[in-house]
Coordinates of C-alpha atoms and ligand atoms in Angstrom, one line a residue:
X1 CA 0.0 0.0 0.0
X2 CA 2.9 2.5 -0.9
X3 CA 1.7 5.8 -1.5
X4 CA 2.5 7.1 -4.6
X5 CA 4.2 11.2 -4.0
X6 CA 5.8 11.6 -7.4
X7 CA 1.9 12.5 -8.9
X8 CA 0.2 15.5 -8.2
X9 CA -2.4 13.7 -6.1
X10 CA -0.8 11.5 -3.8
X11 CA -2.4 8.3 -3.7
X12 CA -2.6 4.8 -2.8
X13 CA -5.2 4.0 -4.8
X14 CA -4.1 3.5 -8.5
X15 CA -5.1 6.9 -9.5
X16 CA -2.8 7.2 -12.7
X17 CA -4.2 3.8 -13.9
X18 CA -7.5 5.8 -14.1
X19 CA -7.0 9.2 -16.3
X20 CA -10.6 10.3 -16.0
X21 CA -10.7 10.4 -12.4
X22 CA -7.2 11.4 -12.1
X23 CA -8.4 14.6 -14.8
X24 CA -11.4 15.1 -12.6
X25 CA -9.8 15.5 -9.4
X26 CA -6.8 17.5 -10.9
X27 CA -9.7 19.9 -12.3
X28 CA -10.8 20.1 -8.6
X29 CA -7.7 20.7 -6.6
X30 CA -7.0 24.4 -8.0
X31 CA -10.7 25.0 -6.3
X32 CA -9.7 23.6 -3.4
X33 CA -6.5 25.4 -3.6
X34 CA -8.0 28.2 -3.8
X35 CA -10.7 27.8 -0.9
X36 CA -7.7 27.0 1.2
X37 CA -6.5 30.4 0.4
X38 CA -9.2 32.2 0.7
X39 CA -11.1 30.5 3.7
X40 CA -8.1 28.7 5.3
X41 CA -5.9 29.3 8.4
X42 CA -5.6 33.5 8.3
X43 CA -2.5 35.0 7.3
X44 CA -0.4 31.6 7.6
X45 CA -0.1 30.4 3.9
X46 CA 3.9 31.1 3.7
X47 CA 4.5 30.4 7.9
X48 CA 6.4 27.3 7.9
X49 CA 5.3 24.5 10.3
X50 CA 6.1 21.6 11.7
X51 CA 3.7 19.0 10.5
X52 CA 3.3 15.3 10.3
X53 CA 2.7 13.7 6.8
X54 CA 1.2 10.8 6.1
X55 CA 3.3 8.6 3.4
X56 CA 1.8 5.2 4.4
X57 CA -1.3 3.8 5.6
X58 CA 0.7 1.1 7.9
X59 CA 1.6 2.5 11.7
X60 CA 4.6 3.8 10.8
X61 CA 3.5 6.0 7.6
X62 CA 3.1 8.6 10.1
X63 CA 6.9 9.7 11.3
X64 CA 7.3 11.9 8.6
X65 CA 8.0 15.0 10.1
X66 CA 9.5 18.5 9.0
X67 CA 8.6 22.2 7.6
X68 CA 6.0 22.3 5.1
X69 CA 4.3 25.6 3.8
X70 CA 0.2 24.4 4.6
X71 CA 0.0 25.4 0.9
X72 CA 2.3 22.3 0.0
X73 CA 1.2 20.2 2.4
X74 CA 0.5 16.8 0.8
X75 CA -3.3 16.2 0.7
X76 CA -3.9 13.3 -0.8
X77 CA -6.1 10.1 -1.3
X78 CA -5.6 7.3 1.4
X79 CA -7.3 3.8 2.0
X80 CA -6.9 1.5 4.7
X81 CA -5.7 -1.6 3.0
X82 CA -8.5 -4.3 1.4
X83 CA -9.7 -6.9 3.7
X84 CA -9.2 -10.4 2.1
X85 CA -13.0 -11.5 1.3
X86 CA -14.0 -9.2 3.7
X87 CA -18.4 -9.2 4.0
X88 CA -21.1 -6.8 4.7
X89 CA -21.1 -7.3 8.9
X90 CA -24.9 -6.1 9.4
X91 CA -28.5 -5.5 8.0
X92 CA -30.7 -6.9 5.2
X93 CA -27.6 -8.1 3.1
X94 CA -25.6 -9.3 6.4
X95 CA -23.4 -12.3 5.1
X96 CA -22.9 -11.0 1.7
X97 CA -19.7 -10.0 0.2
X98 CA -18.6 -6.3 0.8
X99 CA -19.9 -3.9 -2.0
X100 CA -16.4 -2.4 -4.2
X101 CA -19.4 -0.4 -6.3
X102 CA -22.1 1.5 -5.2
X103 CA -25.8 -0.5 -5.2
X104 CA -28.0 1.2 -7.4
X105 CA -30.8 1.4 -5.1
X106 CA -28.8 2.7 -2.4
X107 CA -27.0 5.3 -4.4
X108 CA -28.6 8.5 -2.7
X109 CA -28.4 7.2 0.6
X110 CA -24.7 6.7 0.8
X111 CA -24.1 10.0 -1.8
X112 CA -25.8 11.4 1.4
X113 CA -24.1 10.2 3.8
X114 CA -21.1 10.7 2.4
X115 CA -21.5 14.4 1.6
X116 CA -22.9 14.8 5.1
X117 CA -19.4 13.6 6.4
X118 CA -17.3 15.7 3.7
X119 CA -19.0 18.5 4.8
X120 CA -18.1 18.8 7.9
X121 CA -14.4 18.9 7.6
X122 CA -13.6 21.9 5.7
X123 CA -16.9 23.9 8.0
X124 CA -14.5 23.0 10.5
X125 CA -11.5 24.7 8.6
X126 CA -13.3 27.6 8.1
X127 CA -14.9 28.1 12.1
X128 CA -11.2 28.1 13.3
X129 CA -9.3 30.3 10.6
X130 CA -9.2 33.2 12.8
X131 CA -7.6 31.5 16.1
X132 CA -3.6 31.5 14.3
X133 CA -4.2 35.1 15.3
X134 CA -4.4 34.4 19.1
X135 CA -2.7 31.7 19.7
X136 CA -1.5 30.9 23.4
X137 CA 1.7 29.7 22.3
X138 CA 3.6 28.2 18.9
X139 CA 2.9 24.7 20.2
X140 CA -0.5 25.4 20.0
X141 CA -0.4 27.2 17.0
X142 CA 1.5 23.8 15.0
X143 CA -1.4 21.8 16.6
X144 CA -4.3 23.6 15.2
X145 CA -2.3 24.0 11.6
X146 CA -1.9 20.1 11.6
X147 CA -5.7 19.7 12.2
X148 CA -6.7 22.0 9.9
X149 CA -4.3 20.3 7.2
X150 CA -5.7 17.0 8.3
X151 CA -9.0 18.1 8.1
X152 CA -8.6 19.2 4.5
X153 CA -7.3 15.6 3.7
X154 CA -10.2 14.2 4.9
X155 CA -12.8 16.2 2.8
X156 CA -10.2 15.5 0.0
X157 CA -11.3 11.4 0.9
X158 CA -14.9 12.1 0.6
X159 CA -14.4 14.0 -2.7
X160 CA -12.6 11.0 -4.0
X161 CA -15.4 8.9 -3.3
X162 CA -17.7 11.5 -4.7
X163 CA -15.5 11.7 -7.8
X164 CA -14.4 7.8 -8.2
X165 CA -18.1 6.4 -7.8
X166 CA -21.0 8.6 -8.2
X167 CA -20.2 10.3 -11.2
X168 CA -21.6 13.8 -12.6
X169 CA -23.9 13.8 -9.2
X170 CA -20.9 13.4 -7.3
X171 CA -18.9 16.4 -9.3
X172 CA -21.4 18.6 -8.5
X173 CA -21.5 17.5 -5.2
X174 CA -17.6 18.1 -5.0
X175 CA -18.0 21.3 -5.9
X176 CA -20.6 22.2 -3.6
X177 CA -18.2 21.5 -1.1
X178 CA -16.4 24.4 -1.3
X179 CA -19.5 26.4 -2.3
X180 CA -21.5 26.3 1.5
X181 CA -19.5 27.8 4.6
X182 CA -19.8 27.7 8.3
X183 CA -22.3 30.5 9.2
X184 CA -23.0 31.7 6.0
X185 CA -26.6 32.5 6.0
X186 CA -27.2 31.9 2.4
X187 CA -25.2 28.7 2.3
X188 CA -24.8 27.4 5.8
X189 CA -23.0 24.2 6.4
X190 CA -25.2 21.0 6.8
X191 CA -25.1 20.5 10.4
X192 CA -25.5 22.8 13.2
X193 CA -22.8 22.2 15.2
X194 CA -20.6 23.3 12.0
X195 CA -21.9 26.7 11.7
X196 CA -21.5 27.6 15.1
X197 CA -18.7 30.4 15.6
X198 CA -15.5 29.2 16.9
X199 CA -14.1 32.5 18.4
X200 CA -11.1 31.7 21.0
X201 CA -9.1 28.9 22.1
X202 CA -11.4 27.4 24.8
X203 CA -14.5 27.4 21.8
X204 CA -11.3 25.5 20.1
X205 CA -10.3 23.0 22.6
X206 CA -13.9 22.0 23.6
X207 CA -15.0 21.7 20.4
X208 CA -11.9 19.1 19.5
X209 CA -12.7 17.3 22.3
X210 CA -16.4 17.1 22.0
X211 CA -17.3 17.8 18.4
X212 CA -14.4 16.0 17.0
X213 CA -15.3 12.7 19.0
X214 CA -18.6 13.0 17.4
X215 CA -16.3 12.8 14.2
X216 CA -14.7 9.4 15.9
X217 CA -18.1 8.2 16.1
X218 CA -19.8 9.0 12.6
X219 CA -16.1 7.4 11.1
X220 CA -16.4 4.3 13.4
X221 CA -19.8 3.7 12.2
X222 CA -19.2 4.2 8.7
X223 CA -16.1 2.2 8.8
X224 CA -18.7 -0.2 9.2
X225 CA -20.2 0.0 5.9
X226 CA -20.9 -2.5 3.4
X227 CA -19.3 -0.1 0.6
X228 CA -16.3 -0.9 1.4
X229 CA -14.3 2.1 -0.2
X230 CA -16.4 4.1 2.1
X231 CA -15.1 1.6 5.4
X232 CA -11.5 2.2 4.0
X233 CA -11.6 5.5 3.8
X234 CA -12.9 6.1 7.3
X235 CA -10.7 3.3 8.9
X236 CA -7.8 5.7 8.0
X237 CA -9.6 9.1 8.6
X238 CA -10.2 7.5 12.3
X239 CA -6.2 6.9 12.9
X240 CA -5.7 11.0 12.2
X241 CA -9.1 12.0 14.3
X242 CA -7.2 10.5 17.6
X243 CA -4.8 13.7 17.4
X244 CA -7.1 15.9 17.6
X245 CA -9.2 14.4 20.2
X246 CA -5.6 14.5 22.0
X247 CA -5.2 18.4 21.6
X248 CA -8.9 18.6 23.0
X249 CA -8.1 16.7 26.2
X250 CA -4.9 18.5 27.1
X251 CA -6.2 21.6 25.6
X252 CA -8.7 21.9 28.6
X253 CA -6.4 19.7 31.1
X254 CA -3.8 22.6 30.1
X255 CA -6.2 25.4 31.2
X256 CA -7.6 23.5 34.3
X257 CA -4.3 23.1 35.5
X258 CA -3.2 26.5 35.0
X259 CA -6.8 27.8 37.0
X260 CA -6.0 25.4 39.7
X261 CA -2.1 26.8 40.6
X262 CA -3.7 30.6 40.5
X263 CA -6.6 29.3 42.9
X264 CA -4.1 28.2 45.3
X265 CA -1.5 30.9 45.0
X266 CA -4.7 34.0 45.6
X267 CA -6.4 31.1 47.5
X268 CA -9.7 31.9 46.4
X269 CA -12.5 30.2 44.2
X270 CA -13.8 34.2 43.3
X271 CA -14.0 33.9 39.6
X272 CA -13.9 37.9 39.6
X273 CA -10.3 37.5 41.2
X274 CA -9.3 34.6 38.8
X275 CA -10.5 36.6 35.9
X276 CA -8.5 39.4 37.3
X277 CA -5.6 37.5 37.4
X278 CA -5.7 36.5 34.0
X279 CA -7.6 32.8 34.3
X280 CA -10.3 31.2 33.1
X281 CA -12.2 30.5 36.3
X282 CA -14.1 26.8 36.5
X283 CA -17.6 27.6 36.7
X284 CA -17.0 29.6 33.1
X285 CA -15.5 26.4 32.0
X286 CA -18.4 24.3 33.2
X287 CA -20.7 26.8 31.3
X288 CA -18.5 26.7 27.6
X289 CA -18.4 22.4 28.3
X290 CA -22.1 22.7 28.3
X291 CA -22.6 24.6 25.5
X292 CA -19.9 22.0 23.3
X293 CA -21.2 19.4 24.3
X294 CA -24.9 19.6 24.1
X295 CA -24.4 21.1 20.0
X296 CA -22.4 18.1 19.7
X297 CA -24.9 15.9 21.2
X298 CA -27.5 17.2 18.5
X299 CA -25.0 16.1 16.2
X300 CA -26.5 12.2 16.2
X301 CA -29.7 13.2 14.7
X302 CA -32.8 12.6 16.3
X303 CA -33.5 10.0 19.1
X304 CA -36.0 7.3 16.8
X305 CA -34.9 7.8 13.6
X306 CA -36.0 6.0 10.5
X307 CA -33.6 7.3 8.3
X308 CA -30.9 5.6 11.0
X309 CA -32.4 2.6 10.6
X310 CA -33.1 2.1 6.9
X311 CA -28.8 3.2 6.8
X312 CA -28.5 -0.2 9.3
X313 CA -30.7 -2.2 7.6
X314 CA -29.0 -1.8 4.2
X315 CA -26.0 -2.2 5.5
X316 CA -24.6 1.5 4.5
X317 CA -23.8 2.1 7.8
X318 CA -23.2 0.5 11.5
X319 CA -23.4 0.6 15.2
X320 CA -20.0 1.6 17.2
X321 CA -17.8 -1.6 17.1
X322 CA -20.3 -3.5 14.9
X323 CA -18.6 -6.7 14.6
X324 CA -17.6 -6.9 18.3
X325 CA -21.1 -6.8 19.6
X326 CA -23.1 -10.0 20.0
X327 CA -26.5 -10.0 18.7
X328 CA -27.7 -11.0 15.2
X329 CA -26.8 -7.3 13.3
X330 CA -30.0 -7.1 12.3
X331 CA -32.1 -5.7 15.0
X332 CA -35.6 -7.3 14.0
X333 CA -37.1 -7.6 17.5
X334 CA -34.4 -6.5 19.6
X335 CA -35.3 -2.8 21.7
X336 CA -33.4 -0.5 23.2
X337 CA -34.4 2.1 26.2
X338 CA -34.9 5.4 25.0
X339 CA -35.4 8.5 27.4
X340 CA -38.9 10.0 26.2
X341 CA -40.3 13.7 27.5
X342 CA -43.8 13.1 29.1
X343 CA -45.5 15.9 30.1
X344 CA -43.4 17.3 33.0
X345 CA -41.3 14.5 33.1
X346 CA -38.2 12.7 31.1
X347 CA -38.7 8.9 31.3
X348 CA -37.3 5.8 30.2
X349 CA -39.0 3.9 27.6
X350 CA -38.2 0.7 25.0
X351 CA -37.9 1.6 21.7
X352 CA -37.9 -0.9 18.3
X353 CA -33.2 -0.6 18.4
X354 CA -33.8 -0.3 14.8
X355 CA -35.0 3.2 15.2
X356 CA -33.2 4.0 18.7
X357 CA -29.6 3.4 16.5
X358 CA -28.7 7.0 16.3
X359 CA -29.6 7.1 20.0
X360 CA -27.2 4.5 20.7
X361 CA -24.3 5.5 19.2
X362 CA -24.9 9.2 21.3
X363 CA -25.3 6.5 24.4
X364 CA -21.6 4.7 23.2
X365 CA -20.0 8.4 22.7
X366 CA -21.5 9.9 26.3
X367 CA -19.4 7.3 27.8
X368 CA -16.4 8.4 26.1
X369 CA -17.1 11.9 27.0
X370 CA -17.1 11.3 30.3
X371 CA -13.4 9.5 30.5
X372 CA -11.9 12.7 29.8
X373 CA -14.0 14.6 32.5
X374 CA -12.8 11.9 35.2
X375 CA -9.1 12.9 34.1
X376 CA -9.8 16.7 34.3
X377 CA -12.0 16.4 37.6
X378 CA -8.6 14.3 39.0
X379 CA -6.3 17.4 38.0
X380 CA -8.6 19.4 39.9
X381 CA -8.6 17.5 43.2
X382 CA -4.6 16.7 42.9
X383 CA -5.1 20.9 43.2
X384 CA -7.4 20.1 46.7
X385 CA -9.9 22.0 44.5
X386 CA -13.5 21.5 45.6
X387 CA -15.4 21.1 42.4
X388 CA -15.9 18.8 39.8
X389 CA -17.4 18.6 36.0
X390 CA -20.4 17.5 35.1
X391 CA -21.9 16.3 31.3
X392 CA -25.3 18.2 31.5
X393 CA -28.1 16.0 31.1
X394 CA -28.7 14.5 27.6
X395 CA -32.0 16.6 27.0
X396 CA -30.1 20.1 28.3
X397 CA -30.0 22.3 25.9
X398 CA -31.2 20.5 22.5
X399 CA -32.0 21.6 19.3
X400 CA -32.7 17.9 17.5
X401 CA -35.1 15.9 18.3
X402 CA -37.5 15.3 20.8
X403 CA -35.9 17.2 23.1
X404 CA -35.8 20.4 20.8
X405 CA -38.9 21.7 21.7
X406 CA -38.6 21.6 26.1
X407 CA -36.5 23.6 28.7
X408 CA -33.7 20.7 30.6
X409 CA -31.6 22.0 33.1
X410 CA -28.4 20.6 33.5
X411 CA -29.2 18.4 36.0
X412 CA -32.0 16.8 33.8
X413 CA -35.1 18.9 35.2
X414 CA -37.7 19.6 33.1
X415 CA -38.1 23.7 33.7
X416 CA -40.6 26.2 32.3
X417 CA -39.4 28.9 29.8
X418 CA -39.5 31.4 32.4
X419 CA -37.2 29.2 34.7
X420 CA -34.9 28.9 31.7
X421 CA -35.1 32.1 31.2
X422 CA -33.8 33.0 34.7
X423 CA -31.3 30.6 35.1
X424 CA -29.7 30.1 31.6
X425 CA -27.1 32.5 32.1
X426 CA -26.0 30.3 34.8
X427 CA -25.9 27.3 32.4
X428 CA -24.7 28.3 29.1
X429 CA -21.8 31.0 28.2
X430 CA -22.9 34.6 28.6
X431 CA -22.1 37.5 26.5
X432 CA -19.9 38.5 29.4
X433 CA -18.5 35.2 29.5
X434 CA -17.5 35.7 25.6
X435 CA -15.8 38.7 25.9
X436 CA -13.8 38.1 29.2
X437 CA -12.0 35.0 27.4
X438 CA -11.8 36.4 24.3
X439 CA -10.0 39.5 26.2
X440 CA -7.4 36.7 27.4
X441 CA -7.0 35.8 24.1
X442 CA -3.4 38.0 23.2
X443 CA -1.1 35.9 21.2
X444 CA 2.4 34.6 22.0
X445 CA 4.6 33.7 19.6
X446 CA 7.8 33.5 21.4
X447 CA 9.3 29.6 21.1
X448 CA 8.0 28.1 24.8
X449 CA 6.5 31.0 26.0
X450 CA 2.6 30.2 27.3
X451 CA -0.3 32.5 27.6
X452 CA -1.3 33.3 31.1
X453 CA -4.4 30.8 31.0
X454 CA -3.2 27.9 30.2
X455 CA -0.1 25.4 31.6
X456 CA 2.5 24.2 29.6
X457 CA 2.1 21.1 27.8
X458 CA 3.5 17.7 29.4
X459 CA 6.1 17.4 26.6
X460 CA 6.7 18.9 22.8
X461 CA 5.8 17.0 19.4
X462 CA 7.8 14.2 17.9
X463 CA 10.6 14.2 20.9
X464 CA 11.1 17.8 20.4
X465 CA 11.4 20.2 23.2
X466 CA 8.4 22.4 24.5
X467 CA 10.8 25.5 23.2
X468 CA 10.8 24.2 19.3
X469 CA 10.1 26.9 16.9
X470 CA 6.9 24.8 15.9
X471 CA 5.9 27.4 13.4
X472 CA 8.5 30.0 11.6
X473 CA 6.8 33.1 10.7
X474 CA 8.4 35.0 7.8
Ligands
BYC501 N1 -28.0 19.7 12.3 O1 -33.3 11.0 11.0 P1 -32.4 12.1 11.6 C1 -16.8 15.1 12.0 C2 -31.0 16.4 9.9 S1 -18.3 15.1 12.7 C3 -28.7 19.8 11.2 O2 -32.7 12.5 12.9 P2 -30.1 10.9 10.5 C4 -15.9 16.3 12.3 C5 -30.6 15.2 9.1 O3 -29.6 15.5 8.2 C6 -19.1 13.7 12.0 N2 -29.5 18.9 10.7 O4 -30.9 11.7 11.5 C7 -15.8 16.8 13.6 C8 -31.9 14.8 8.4 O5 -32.1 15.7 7.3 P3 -32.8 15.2 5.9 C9 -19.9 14.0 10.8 C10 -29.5 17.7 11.3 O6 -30.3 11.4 9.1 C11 -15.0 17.9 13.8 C12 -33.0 15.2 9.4 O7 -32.4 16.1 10.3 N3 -20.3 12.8 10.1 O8 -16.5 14.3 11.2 O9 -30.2 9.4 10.8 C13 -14.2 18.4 12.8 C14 -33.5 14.0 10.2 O10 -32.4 13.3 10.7 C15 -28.8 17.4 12.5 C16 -21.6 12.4 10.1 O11 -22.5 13.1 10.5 C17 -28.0 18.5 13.0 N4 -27.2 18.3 14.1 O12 -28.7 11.3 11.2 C18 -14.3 17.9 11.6 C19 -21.9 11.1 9.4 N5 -29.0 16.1 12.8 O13 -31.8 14.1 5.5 C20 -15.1 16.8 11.3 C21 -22.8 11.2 8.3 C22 -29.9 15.6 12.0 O14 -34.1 14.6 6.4 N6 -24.1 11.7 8.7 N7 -30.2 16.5 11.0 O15 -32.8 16.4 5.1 C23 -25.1 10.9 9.3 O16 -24.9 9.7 9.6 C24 -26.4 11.5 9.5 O17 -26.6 12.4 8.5 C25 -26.6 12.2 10.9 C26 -28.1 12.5 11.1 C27 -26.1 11.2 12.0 C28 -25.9 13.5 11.0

């Protein structure tokens, strides 16, 4: 599975043995080229950083480190490698060989699902291409450049799809790509979540932790798929997604930590006097984490969803770990409880699973969400700090489904719209709130130097020191 670097499009799929794909995509990089200019990272297209590129699919394609202009960065085509005999795991066509074309009668399904996906990744691009501006240190700053360069490569492998199997639909579809924007009123990106603002590092950090794990999710299901390009594809994309799951996690360990020393030097929990001394206090924190991760949450879709379970039942795409769980992967009879608003009340009811499988794949990544809280609330009490985070309750704060139209408190209350009212600024990130982080938000650009809200990170990238000049600004 060498990847070939001496074409235009690095690949390891073959793409010179196919000239009309190889002409399409060639007609479509100068578009994305130019996006990238025009809606990528701010300023930064001649800064040289210190990324990681790809040049194999095996573990070890990945040490290739070293100074690359983001506008030369290799984006390229990448597929796990083929599974001997490999067969569709799930569904109506459970049993049967994996699919190398697309099935006519599923064609608009998976070009939907698929576009979903690739639309997501440069939305992302564009919510962050402002934060190189403020970044807390150069660290930092490589980090969010290697997402962003990663996140273009992985709308670069739903384009491929788009290009190598669903034909003029699929152009189009390419192009359209580049034609919708996070925010854009006109032309919004697909999904919520992804037209949100992204306007300072904590936005950044909680959103890589909590809207990039919905990313893990979507690719581990759809690395399920009975098209097995699409499976490929994902299996890789899901190998790069762990990085910046990674920057998440520290991100916000990084700034606990740093709010925890301050608390004990001033000794005091005041937020007014952390604020004052340049910190992000923890109830602020509590209030952005809620707002992350309840957008995120609305990122499954909607709790009984048919549309979930005709993707399952033929076979496009599969639960969380498919092949590990032990049932018969179709779901006919099986249920699956489902928490249901009634009247003034949330309860707990059984659901057909067929219908409940969006709702269980937001079950499969609450758990994961709440790993990384355990870790943070440790940092705090190694600090003797009394607090800990919470998740909010899964019907805080929704805008999908059948939660969408009712007021949740955190705590999983059921509240009036005058109680929400009252209380919301308590719950969710304030105006105020906003503008005193963004006010943090100076940038530092001197090699190991750190912001004053946030620690130092636990080591460098790639065995370098914390003091590397990550990026090189000309
Ligand atoms: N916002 O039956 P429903 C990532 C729509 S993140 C707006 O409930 P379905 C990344 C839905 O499209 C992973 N609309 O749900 C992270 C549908 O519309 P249509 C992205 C929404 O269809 C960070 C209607 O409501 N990948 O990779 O089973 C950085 C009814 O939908 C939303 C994927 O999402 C929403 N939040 O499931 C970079 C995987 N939710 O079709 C990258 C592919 C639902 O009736 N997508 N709707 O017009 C899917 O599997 C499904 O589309 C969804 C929704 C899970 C998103």
């Amino acid at each position: 599975m060498s990847v070939n670097y001496s074409e235009r499009i690095p690949n390891n799929v073959g793409l010179s043995e196919n000239r009309r794909l190889q002409r399409a995509l060639e007609a479509w990089q100068p578009n994305y080229m130019r996006w990238w200019q025009e809606l990528g990272p701010e300023g930064a297209l001649d800064y040289d950083v210190y990324l990681r590129t790809a040049i194999s699919v095996e573990t070890d394609g990945w040490a290739n480190f070293g100074y690359v202009k983001m506008p030369d960065y290799r984006w390229g085509i990448f597929l796990a490698r083929p599974e001997e005999g490999r067969t569709i795991a799930f569904g109506d066509h459970r049993g049967e060989p994996a699919w190398q074309e697309v099935p006519g009668e599923y064609r608009s399904s998976l070009r939907r699902l698929i576009v979903t996906q690739g639309d997501t990744e440069p939305a992302s691009v564009e919510q962050q291409r402002h934060l190189g501006r403020t970044c807390p240190s150069l660290y930092d700053l490589r980090n969010l450049f290697q997402i962003n360069v990663e996140e273009g490569r992985h709308l670069w492998a739903m384009v491929y799809l788009l290009h190598a199997y669903f034909g003029r639909d699929g152009r189009e579809e390419a192009d359209a790509m580049l034609e919708r924007h996070a925010g854009d009123p006109d032309k919004p990106r697909i999904l919520g979540a992804f037209n949100e603002p992204t306007p300072h590092w904590l936005a950044y950090f909680l959103f890589t932790y909590f809207t990039d794990r919905d990313g893990k999710y979507q690719l581990a299901s759809l690395a399920e798929s009975g098209f097995d390009p699409l499976a490929r594809t994902c299996q890789f994309m899901l190998t790069e997604e762990a990085h910046h799951m990674f920057v998440g996690e520290t991100g916000v360990m990084r700034i606990i930590q740093r709010t925890c020393e301050v608390m004990r030097e001033l000794q005091t929990d005041a937020p007014e006097r952390l604020r004052a001394a340049g910190v992000i206090d923890l109830p602020t924190l509590q209030r952005f984490l809620n707002f992350h991760y309840s957008v995120s949450l609305d990122l499954f879709g909607q709790e009984l969803s048919t549309n979930g379970a005709t993707y399952f039942t033929t076979g496009l795409k599969g639960r969380y770990h498919e092949t590990r769980i032990a049932d018969d992967h179709c779901l006919a009879n099986a249920t699956w409880p489902v928490l249901v608003p009634q009247g003034s009340a949330i309860v707990r009811e059984e659901q057909p699973a067929l219908l409940a499988i969006n709702e269980r794949l937001r079950d499969d990544y609450i758990v994961d969400c709440q790993r990384g809280l355990n870790r943070w609330n440790k940092e705090i009490e190694k600090h003797g700090v009394d607090m800990v985070f919470n998740l909010p309750h899964r019907a805080f704060h929704r805008r999908i489904g059948m939660f969408a139209d009712v007021h949740v408190s955190p705590d999983g209350r059921m509240v009036t719209a005058d109680e929400w009212a009252r209380q919301a600024h308590q719950w969710l990130p304030t105006p105020e709130d906003h503008a005193f982080v963004a006010s943090l938000m100076q940038p530092v650009t001197a090699p190991g130097k750190m912001a004053s809200w946030i620690a130092p990170p636990a080591r460098g990238i790639h065995g370098k020191s914390i003091e590397y000049e990550y990026v090189r600004f000309h």
